Amino acid sequence: MRYSPEHIAKAIHGELLGSNSQVINHVSVDSRSIQNSGSTVFFALKTDKRNGHDFIPELIEKGVQVFVVSQDVEIDDKNISIIKVSDTLAALQHFAQWHREQFSVPVIGITGSYGKTMVKEWLYQLLSSDYSICRSPKSYNSQLGVPLSVLKLNETHTLGIFEAGISRKDEMEKLEVIIKPSIGVLTKIGEAHQEGFESLEEKEEEKRKLFVSCEKVIELPIEKSGITVPFTDKASIENCEICIAVMLYLGYSKEDIQERINELTPLALRLEMKKGKQNSTVINDGYNISFSSLVLSLEYLKLQAKEFPRTLIISDIPETSFEDKELIDLLNSQNLDKLLVVSNQKMEGIICKELHQFSSAAELVSKLDGLNLVNHFILIKGSRKYKFERIAGALEEKNHRTVLEVNLTQLVDNLNVYKKKIKPTTKLMVMVKAFAYGTGTVEIPRLLEHEGIDYLGVAYTDEGIALREGGVLTPIIVMNPEPGTFAKLIENNLEPEIYSLDVLDEFIRTLILLEKKDYPIHLKLETGMNRLGFLPSEVPKLIQEIQSQPEVYIKTIFSHLSSADELEEKEFTMSQINLFETLSSQIMNAFSYSIDRHILNTAGIENYLDYQFDMVRLGIGLYGINVAKNSEIKPISSLKTVVIQLKNLQKGDSIGYGRKTIAEKAMTIGILPIGYSDGLRRSLGNGKYSFYVNGKQCFLAGNVCMDICMIDVTETSIKVGDEVEIFGEHNSIEQLATAMDTIPYEVLTSVSQRVKRVFYQE
């Protein structure tokens, strides 16, 4: 892409204000991810929670000179070009459509409910030796993702492969004119994103609008080709058959296709983050690489690392050389602490604090011990042929084989569901207490900060300090501050919940000793929960004391609903809300400054949205626990372990402590490295609960031990090393909670810290 501001203004029918000779090579809609500022045009998008126009002054300081806007902006710099339009997202789509019209290369357009990304990546593997391919990075298939993907198309490409996803009617027409595919691919249609459609038939009809100009549409069922596929699961077989059909249409022989299909490997369509050796954090995206996917992965590295040192481990990039200016500029803009390159290419022009080059992944692994990677965030980004899984395996901390997997993509999806429910002006506080409900310490708070939430909530001061030490800057409320930690709380810029006159007096005394004034506090009112909080009778004294003390000011007033998820308790819940309204108004009327109010938790957001006041507090719903049968909310975590041993037992043999299970016939048991010290309740043993192995239900046998449990795998083909699901796709957290006679909160927060957390993005 090489366009002038005049080209862009003409393409999007915008009004050009000011002009410069800047050549535009890049498009951005995210102020946080600008890589090549001087050659970037920034489209200032508006959403319910963010306005891209607010970031223009900051971007000008970074060197961006061309902006597409939909509202008036005050710019004094004559070197800045402003292109005024009525709708910046529509303008971005028009620009991508115009850009696409400059190229006559064949384009494959893929849509469907399942398998779009898998088919796209497999086609890339199968065809990349013959074509220079521009493809959607990861799952960029939305109204925003599609134009950003198509704008990557350039003169070197001989084939495009783009995904298109829709969530409601009348969206596909906008994507069709941008992608303009010559070959259409329809993958399996199913229930995913069904909310915006009246039926599966309507959804399929809408998706088919992508193919109005296609010369060929390939869809299931596929006529048998006689080509053997190297997979056994139905989804992979179907996706592979689609790829074969595309290749046959493109003129490949069956012999050539078979040879390439034999080399096809399952894709890890997710970016994983794990604890590494030397207290490092390993971000493993070492399965595929392109320039556009590298940009995205580097953004994620920056998001997670904050101020910690960053290391990139990278291989050759298909269709790109380390001598290409665009790649050099990208790497130089990252300010990396270490760059470890597996390549025989020249590395001239790359500026890095520490650059090491290796001929193979094996050589790099052999020299890892000599590299100081203490506290580093390490991104592994490589081409599949380099076998970077060796590097990941060498870097990762070897510990407990039981893991809690956390899907960060689904977490953001859940967050956006709740953002859409509340008013654009309503602030959002997210509870991350108890290690973010058992999911991790700082990884989720960092992501939430990136997503622009207004407040984080923790239970104790130590939790807040851990977030500050992890680089989190978002305001943090400590819900249960202990007086002995007040000095540390203030030192780390944390904000306390104040729930009694004694606690208020103690906090003010600490502020006086530290010579602090105007420190923000959050008042908790007792309205019926009967936990922490000021009683109605204490409010006059509370007002009087705060009015006389310049050390503090009231940032928010709040209370907690005891039964917002129990609709039969609506009368009581409304009594709480009404009392809160009365007491908080009494306090607010006593002060001249603005004070925010909040009372809704997750269940409150679902059931009492009329009372969102100035802020809401999102908790368990973010983590995928559905408190209101909301089909849009999905679980974000799954607990998994492995079979570490198999034992064949004879009739009459006993299993575990106390011999509570006796084999009634010959049976086989699998031994699992998870027990009640990992959060698995002892009472689940002796056939009272089951796990899933390779999709097969296997009941617990014998008592659950501290570190071990046993399952009945009789008459199965289960092997040592097979993965076992404790909760996840087959067993929900709610089902496990019911079996444990508790609630999902306890299940999540009971997963012990020795269980490794694995974070991934799809």
XYZ file of C-alpha atoms in Angstrom, residues 128-597:
470
model
C 1.840 -21.300 0.017
C 4.580 -23.047 -1.971
C 2.845 -21.958 -5.204
C 1.204 -18.661 -4.281
C 2.162 -15.508 -2.426
C -0.851 -15.434 -0.115
C -2.497 -12.597 1.788
C -4.789 -14.046 4.460
C -6.827 -12.871 7.433
C -4.659 -12.790 10.554
C -6.037 -15.240 13.133
C -9.854 -14.801 13.239
C -10.162 -11.305 11.761
C -13.582 -11.851 10.199
C -15.833 -9.083 11.592
C -17.100 -5.770 10.208
C -13.806 -4.312 11.452
C -11.525 -7.331 10.997
C -12.341 -7.928 7.327
C -11.369 -4.452 6.062
C -8.178 -4.530 8.146
C -7.337 -7.930 6.611
C -8.028 -6.931 2.997
C -5.981 -3.740 3.413
C -2.920 -5.999 3.855
C -3.220 -7.043 0.190
C -0.317 -5.724 -1.902
C 1.394 -6.069 -5.280
C 3.427 -9.124 -4.248
C 0.378 -11.275 -3.513
C -1.008 -13.718 -6.066
C -3.861 -15.109 -3.912
C -6.087 -13.838 -1.107
C -7.803 -15.994 1.548
C -10.196 -14.117 3.810
C -12.750 -15.114 6.441
C -16.135 -13.433 6.888
C -18.222 -13.772 10.034
C -21.574 -12.176 10.801
C -23.767 -11.979 13.897
C -26.996 -10.555 12.437
C -28.856 -9.879 9.196
C -27.670 -7.337 6.622
C -23.990 -7.542 7.617
C -22.643 -9.825 4.876
C -23.406 -7.404 2.033
C -20.848 -4.985 3.493
C -18.192 -7.710 3.697
C -18.890 -9.147 0.251
C -17.979 -5.934 -1.577
C -14.741 -5.744 0.436
C -13.600 -9.358 -0.074
C -15.149 -9.816 -3.551
C -14.254 -13.535 -3.635
C -13.900 -15.474 -6.867
C -14.056 -18.801 -4.988
C -16.492 -19.251 -2.107
C -16.159 -21.724 0.764
C -19.035 -22.513 3.145
C -18.005 -24.479 6.226
C -20.377 -26.202 8.625
C -23.428 -24.196 9.750
C -24.401 -24.507 13.424
C -25.672 -22.732 16.532
C -22.670 -20.422 17.045
C -23.720 -16.727 17.114
C -27.358 -17.737 16.620
C -28.727 -14.862 18.747
C -29.021 -12.488 15.782
C -30.982 -14.886 13.569
C -34.462 -16.369 13.755
C -33.347 -19.774 12.431
C -30.376 -21.720 11.076
C -31.921 -21.379 7.617
C -31.943 -17.591 7.901
C -28.321 -17.597 9.078
C -27.225 -19.774 6.140
C -29.121 -17.572 3.692
C -27.333 -14.499 5.057
C -23.913 -16.158 4.905
C -24.445 -17.207 1.291
C -24.617 -13.535 0.325
C -20.792 -13.624 0.370
C -20.911 -15.732 -2.806
C -23.036 -13.552 -5.118
C -20.103 -12.928 -7.499
C -18.240 -16.239 -7.084
C -17.378 -18.412 -10.041
C -17.379 -21.488 -7.750
C -18.807 -22.287 -4.295
C -17.462 -25.245 -2.326
C -19.574 -26.574 0.531
C -20.435 -29.687 2.508
C -21.154 -32.465 1.752
C -18.088 -32.969 -0.457
C -18.018 -35.715 -3.051
C -15.465 -38.369 -2.087
C -12.147 -37.820 -3.855
C -10.337 -40.998 -2.865
C -7.663 -38.925 -1.103
C -6.790 -40.166 2.397
C -6.835 -37.589 5.174
C -4.555 -37.899 8.252
C -7.308 -37.179 10.805
C -9.984 -39.185 12.605
C -12.318 -36.593 14.142
C -15.332 -35.561 12.073
C -14.651 -31.803 12.113
C -11.059 -32.171 10.864
C -12.135 -34.637 8.183
C -14.805 -32.258 6.876
C -12.459 -29.267 6.901
C -9.775 -31.293 5.146
C -12.245 -32.417 2.466
C -13.121 -28.763 1.798
C -9.420 -27.984 1.287
C -9.091 -30.928 -1.104
C -12.071 -29.699 -3.114
C -10.515 -26.230 -3.392
C -7.230 -27.694 -4.624
C -9.002 -29.890 -7.185
C -10.823 -26.822 -8.500
C -7.497 -24.967 -8.750
C -6.179 -27.768 -10.976
C -3.959 -29.787 -8.642
C -3.604 -33.506 -9.328
C -4.823 -36.013 -6.756
C -1.280 -37.323 -6.387
C 0.062 -33.847 -5.596
C -2.808 -33.182 -3.179
C -2.266 -36.489 -1.387
C 1.413 -35.726 -0.911
C 0.647 -32.308 0.561
C -2.257 -33.560 2.701
C 0.058 -36.157 4.258
C 2.208 -33.274 5.546
C -0.786 -31.417 6.988
C -0.679 -31.056 10.757
C -3.337 -30.061 13.296
C -3.246 -26.357 14.035
C -2.845 -24.771 17.428
C -5.268 -21.941 16.731
C -4.436 -20.252 19.973
C -1.698 -18.272 21.567
C -0.711 -19.852 24.924
C 0.903 -18.203 27.929
C 2.632 -20.287 30.613
C 5.094 -19.846 33.451
C 8.659 -20.428 32.350
C 12.039 -21.116 33.913
C 13.957 -18.270 35.597
C 10.596 -16.758 36.643
C 9.895 -15.943 33.001
C 6.567 -16.016 31.175
C 6.424 -17.916 27.877
C 3.956 -16.804 25.195
C 3.896 -19.630 22.679
C 2.715 -18.735 19.186
C 5.279 -20.944 17.514
C 3.049 -22.767 15.053
C 2.640 -20.325 12.188
C 4.051 -16.960 11.222
C 3.334 -14.124 8.831
C 4.066 -10.437 9.034
C 0.485 -9.539 9.999
C 0.260 -12.243 12.676
C 3.646 -11.115 14.048
C 2.261 -7.598 14.513
C -0.653 -8.978 16.537
C 1.560 -11.219 18.654
C 3.951 -8.364 19.428
C 0.972 -6.281 20.565
C -0.008 -9.078 22.955
C 3.581 -9.339 24.228
C 3.614 -5.620 24.990
C 0.213 -5.845 26.701
C 1.310 -8.613 29.053
C 4.907 -7.564 29.725
C 4.233 -3.974 30.759
C 7.579 -2.754 32.152
C 9.155 -6.227 32.351
C 11.926 -7.162 29.878
C 10.762 -8.597 26.554
C 12.349 -11.271 24.375
C 11.271 -12.314 20.869
C 12.268 -15.708 19.493
C 11.568 -15.743 15.763
C 12.252 -17.769 12.619
C 12.258 -16.815 8.950
C 8.928 -15.361 7.817
C 7.451 -16.662 4.544
C 7.477 -14.066 1.765
C 9.418 -11.651 3.980
C 13.129 -11.064 4.407
C 14.958 -9.697 7.438
C 16.311 -7.122 5.006
C 12.776 -5.783 4.276
C 12.392 -2.262 5.609
C 8.869 -2.930 6.917
C 10.060 -5.840 9.072
C 13.158 -3.952 10.234
C 10.995 -0.958 11.213
C 8.576 -3.222 13.087
C 11.313 -4.956 15.086
C 13.159 -1.703 15.803
C 9.966 -0.069 17.074
C 9.509 -2.736 19.760
C 12.455 -1.778 21.968
C 13.075 -5.483 22.654
C 15.570 -6.524 25.295
C 16.573 -9.680 23.437
C 15.977 -10.871 19.879
C 16.754 -14.548 19.250
C 16.575 -15.376 15.548
C 16.624 -18.842 13.961
C 17.678 -17.950 10.427
C 20.643 -17.863 8.096
C 19.652 -14.466 6.675
C 21.618 -11.282 7.271
C 20.473 -9.193 10.241
C 21.734 -5.795 9.105
C 19.752 -2.750 10.200
C 18.013 -4.403 13.159
C 18.575 -2.490 16.398
C 18.163 -4.430 19.622
C 19.755 -4.378 23.064
C 20.873 -7.969 22.555
C 20.688 -9.920 19.256
C 21.566 -13.607 18.909
C 21.337 -15.655 15.720
C 21.085 -19.462 15.471
C 21.075 -21.900 12.578
C 18.382 -24.149 14.076
C 15.962 -24.504 16.970
C 18.177 -27.259 18.349
C 21.174 -24.899 18.502
C 19.102 -22.268 20.293
C 17.882 -24.833 22.859
C 21.452 -25.974 23.501
C 22.481 -22.396 24.366
C 19.442 -21.329 26.420
C 21.223 -21.800 29.748
C 23.745 -19.133 28.776
C 21.047 -16.527 28.170
C 19.811 -14.478 31.110
C 16.014 -14.594 30.797
C 15.137 -13.855 34.425
C 11.696 -12.167 34.648
C 11.480 -11.914 30.839
C 8.264 -12.173 28.872
C 9.237 -14.388 25.948
C 7.265 -14.509 22.686
C 7.930 -17.583 20.541
C 6.919 -16.936 16.946
C 8.055 -19.339 14.259
C 7.307 -21.186 11.076
C 6.034 -24.741 11.655
C 8.948 -26.322 9.805
C 11.425 -24.991 12.395
C 9.822 -27.120 15.148
C 9.723 -24.315 17.684
C 7.817 -26.601 20.072
C 11.303 -27.762 21.159
C 12.094 -24.230 22.291
C 8.777 -23.879 24.107
C 9.322 -27.191 25.873
C 12.821 -26.186 26.954
C 11.657 -22.826 28.335
C 8.497 -23.871 30.143
C 8.584 -24.598 33.832
C 8.183 -28.312 34.476
C 5.668 -28.750 37.270
C 2.257 -30.202 38.050
C 0.686 -31.958 35.046
C -2.748 -30.777 36.126
C -3.546 -27.451 34.448
C -6.289 -24.832 34.514
C -6.698 -23.512 30.977
C -8.082 -19.963 30.699
C -9.514 -18.701 27.398
C -8.757 -14.966 27.267
C -10.633 -14.567 23.990
C -13.845 -15.825 25.609
C -13.223 -13.609 28.633
C -13.168 -10.521 26.388
C -16.301 -11.783 24.623
C -18.050 -12.080 28.011
C -16.848 -8.620 28.995
C -18.298 -7.154 25.820
C -21.670 -8.814 26.491
C -21.934 -6.861 29.742
C -20.554 -3.659 28.213
C -23.404 -3.746 25.704
C -25.972 -4.099 28.495
C -25.002 -0.966 30.409
C -25.223 2.649 29.293
C -22.172 4.125 27.526
C -21.778 6.562 30.433
C -21.880 3.870 33.128
C -18.483 2.967 34.511
C -17.413 -0.654 34.852
C -15.594 -2.186 37.806
C -14.394 -5.788 37.511
C -13.764 -7.982 40.531
C -10.419 -9.799 40.384
C -10.195 -10.833 44.027
C -9.012 -14.309 45.066
C -6.547 -14.524 42.148
C -9.246 -13.404 39.675
C -11.649 -16.059 40.970
C -8.899 -18.661 40.870
C -7.851 -18.058 37.277
C -4.564 -16.209 37.833
C -2.761 -13.331 39.492
C -2.014 -10.545 37.009
C -2.723 -11.943 33.553
C -6.444 -11.174 33.556
C -6.132 -7.741 35.243
C -3.576 -6.748 32.575
C -5.996 -7.765 29.854
C -8.875 -5.916 31.531
C -6.728 -2.797 31.743
C -6.047 -3.105 28.016
C -9.813 -3.338 27.460
C -10.307 -0.013 29.226
C -12.307 -0.966 32.336
C -12.599 1.787 34.951
C -11.839 -0.024 38.219
C -10.506 -3.318 39.502
C -11.693 -4.762 42.800
C -9.628 -6.937 45.149
C -10.340 -8.252 48.635
C -7.086 -7.467 50.456
C -4.211 -5.026 50.191
C -1.690 -7.748 49.321
C -3.729 -8.606 46.222
C -3.659 -4.981 45.100
C 0.092 -4.739 45.693
C 0.633 -7.852 43.545
C -1.215 -6.155 40.686
C 0.820 -2.973 41.040
C 4.036 -5.041 41.041
C 2.729 -6.721 37.880
C 2.509 -3.329 36.162
C -1.259 -2.757 36.465
C -2.045 0.991 36.669
C -5.864 0.944 36.655
C -7.514 2.283 39.849
C -7.962 -0.532 42.381
C -10.470 -0.683 45.245
C -9.511 -2.849 48.225
C -12.794 -4.229 49.557
C -11.587 -5.583 52.924
C -8.617 -3.406 53.907
C -6.940 -4.271 57.187
C -5.720 -1.292 59.265
C -2.255 -2.804 59.595
C -1.830 -2.551 55.807
C -2.995 1.058 55.355
C 0.510 2.474 54.873
C 1.267 -0.087 52.150
C -2.138 0.546 50.592
C -1.385 4.264 50.291
C 2.170 3.660 49.074
C 0.779 1.588 46.189
C -1.963 4.064 45.281
C -4.779 1.692 46.224
C -8.191 2.963 47.296
C -9.899 1.523 50.397
C -13.460 0.539 51.075
C -14.437 2.235 54.331
C -17.178 0.366 56.172
C -17.094 1.591 59.790
C -16.265 4.699 61.814
C -13.374 2.881 63.506
C -11.820 1.977 60.143
C -12.333 5.550 58.916
C -10.596 6.969 62.008
C -7.676 4.565 61.627
C -7.259 5.380 57.943
C -7.337 9.141 58.598
C -4.684 8.757 61.321
C -2.452 6.944 58.815
C -2.959 9.709 56.238
C -2.053 12.373 58.818
C 1.164 10.521 59.695
C 2.039 10.336 55.998
C 0.998 13.960 55.425
C -1.540 13.012 52.748
C -4.683 14.935 51.848
C -7.631 14.427 49.488
C -7.191 10.658 49.382
C -10.049 8.807 47.623
C -12.203 6.465 49.723
C -15.233 4.313 48.915
C -18.073 4.160 51.448
C -19.898 0.858 51.976
C -23.491 1.141 53.242
C -25.388 -1.622 55.014
C -28.744 -2.120 53.259
C -29.632 -5.707 54.160
C -26.695 -7.989 53.368
C -25.574 -7.712 57.007
C -21.879 -7.983 56.316
C -19.638 -4.935 56.169
C -21.096 -1.426 55.917
C -22.330 1.669 57.737
C -25.729 1.322 59.394
C -28.365 3.935 58.491
C -28.099 5.344 62.028
C -24.356 5.961 61.531
C -24.685 8.059 58.366
C -25.062 11.482 60.096
C -21.908 10.888 62.175
C -20.109 9.627 59.060
C -20.962 12.809 57.135
C -19.846 14.998 60.019
C -16.489 13.262 60.365
C -15.620 13.360 56.648
C -16.630 17.036 56.416
C -14.139 17.852 59.160
C -11.234 15.861 57.695
C -9.369 17.221 54.629
C -7.379 14.001 54.419
C -10.121 12.121 52.525
C -12.775 12.648 49.901
C -15.560 10.301 48.839
C -14.962 8.771 45.415
C -17.928 6.376 45.436
C -20.746 5.160 47.675
C -21.937 1.578 47.281
C -23.780 -1.348 48.772
C -24.188 -5.040 47.960
C -27.340 -6.891 46.919
C -27.805 -10.159 48.781
C -30.297 -11.867 46.458
C -30.177 -10.254 43.023
C -30.048 -13.719 41.444
C -33.167 -14.867 43.346
C -36.121 -13.385 41.469
C -38.518 -14.526 44.197
C -36.662 -12.089 46.480
C -37.394 -9.096 44.247
C -39.301 -7.280 47.000
C -36.310 -7.533 49.350
C -33.864 -6.520 46.612
C -35.945 -3.441 45.819
C -35.992 -2.545 49.514
C -32.172 -2.639 49.457
C -32.034 -0.458 46.344
C -34.505 2.056 47.794
C -32.640 2.277 51.111
C -29.371 2.728 49.199
C -30.946 5.524 47.144
C -32.069 7.297 50.327
C -28.812 6.946 52.284
C -26.484 7.731 49.385
C -28.524 10.822 48.460
C -28.265 11.986 52.060
C -24.464 11.754 51.855
C -24.178 13.294 48.383
C -26.298 16.284 49.382
C -23.830 17.050 52.167
C -20.883 17.534 49.768
C -20.314 19.958 46.914
C -18.265 17.607 44.724
C -19.458 14.772 42.479
C -19.709 11.267 43.994
C -20.392 8.088 42.001
C -22.741 5.347 43.211
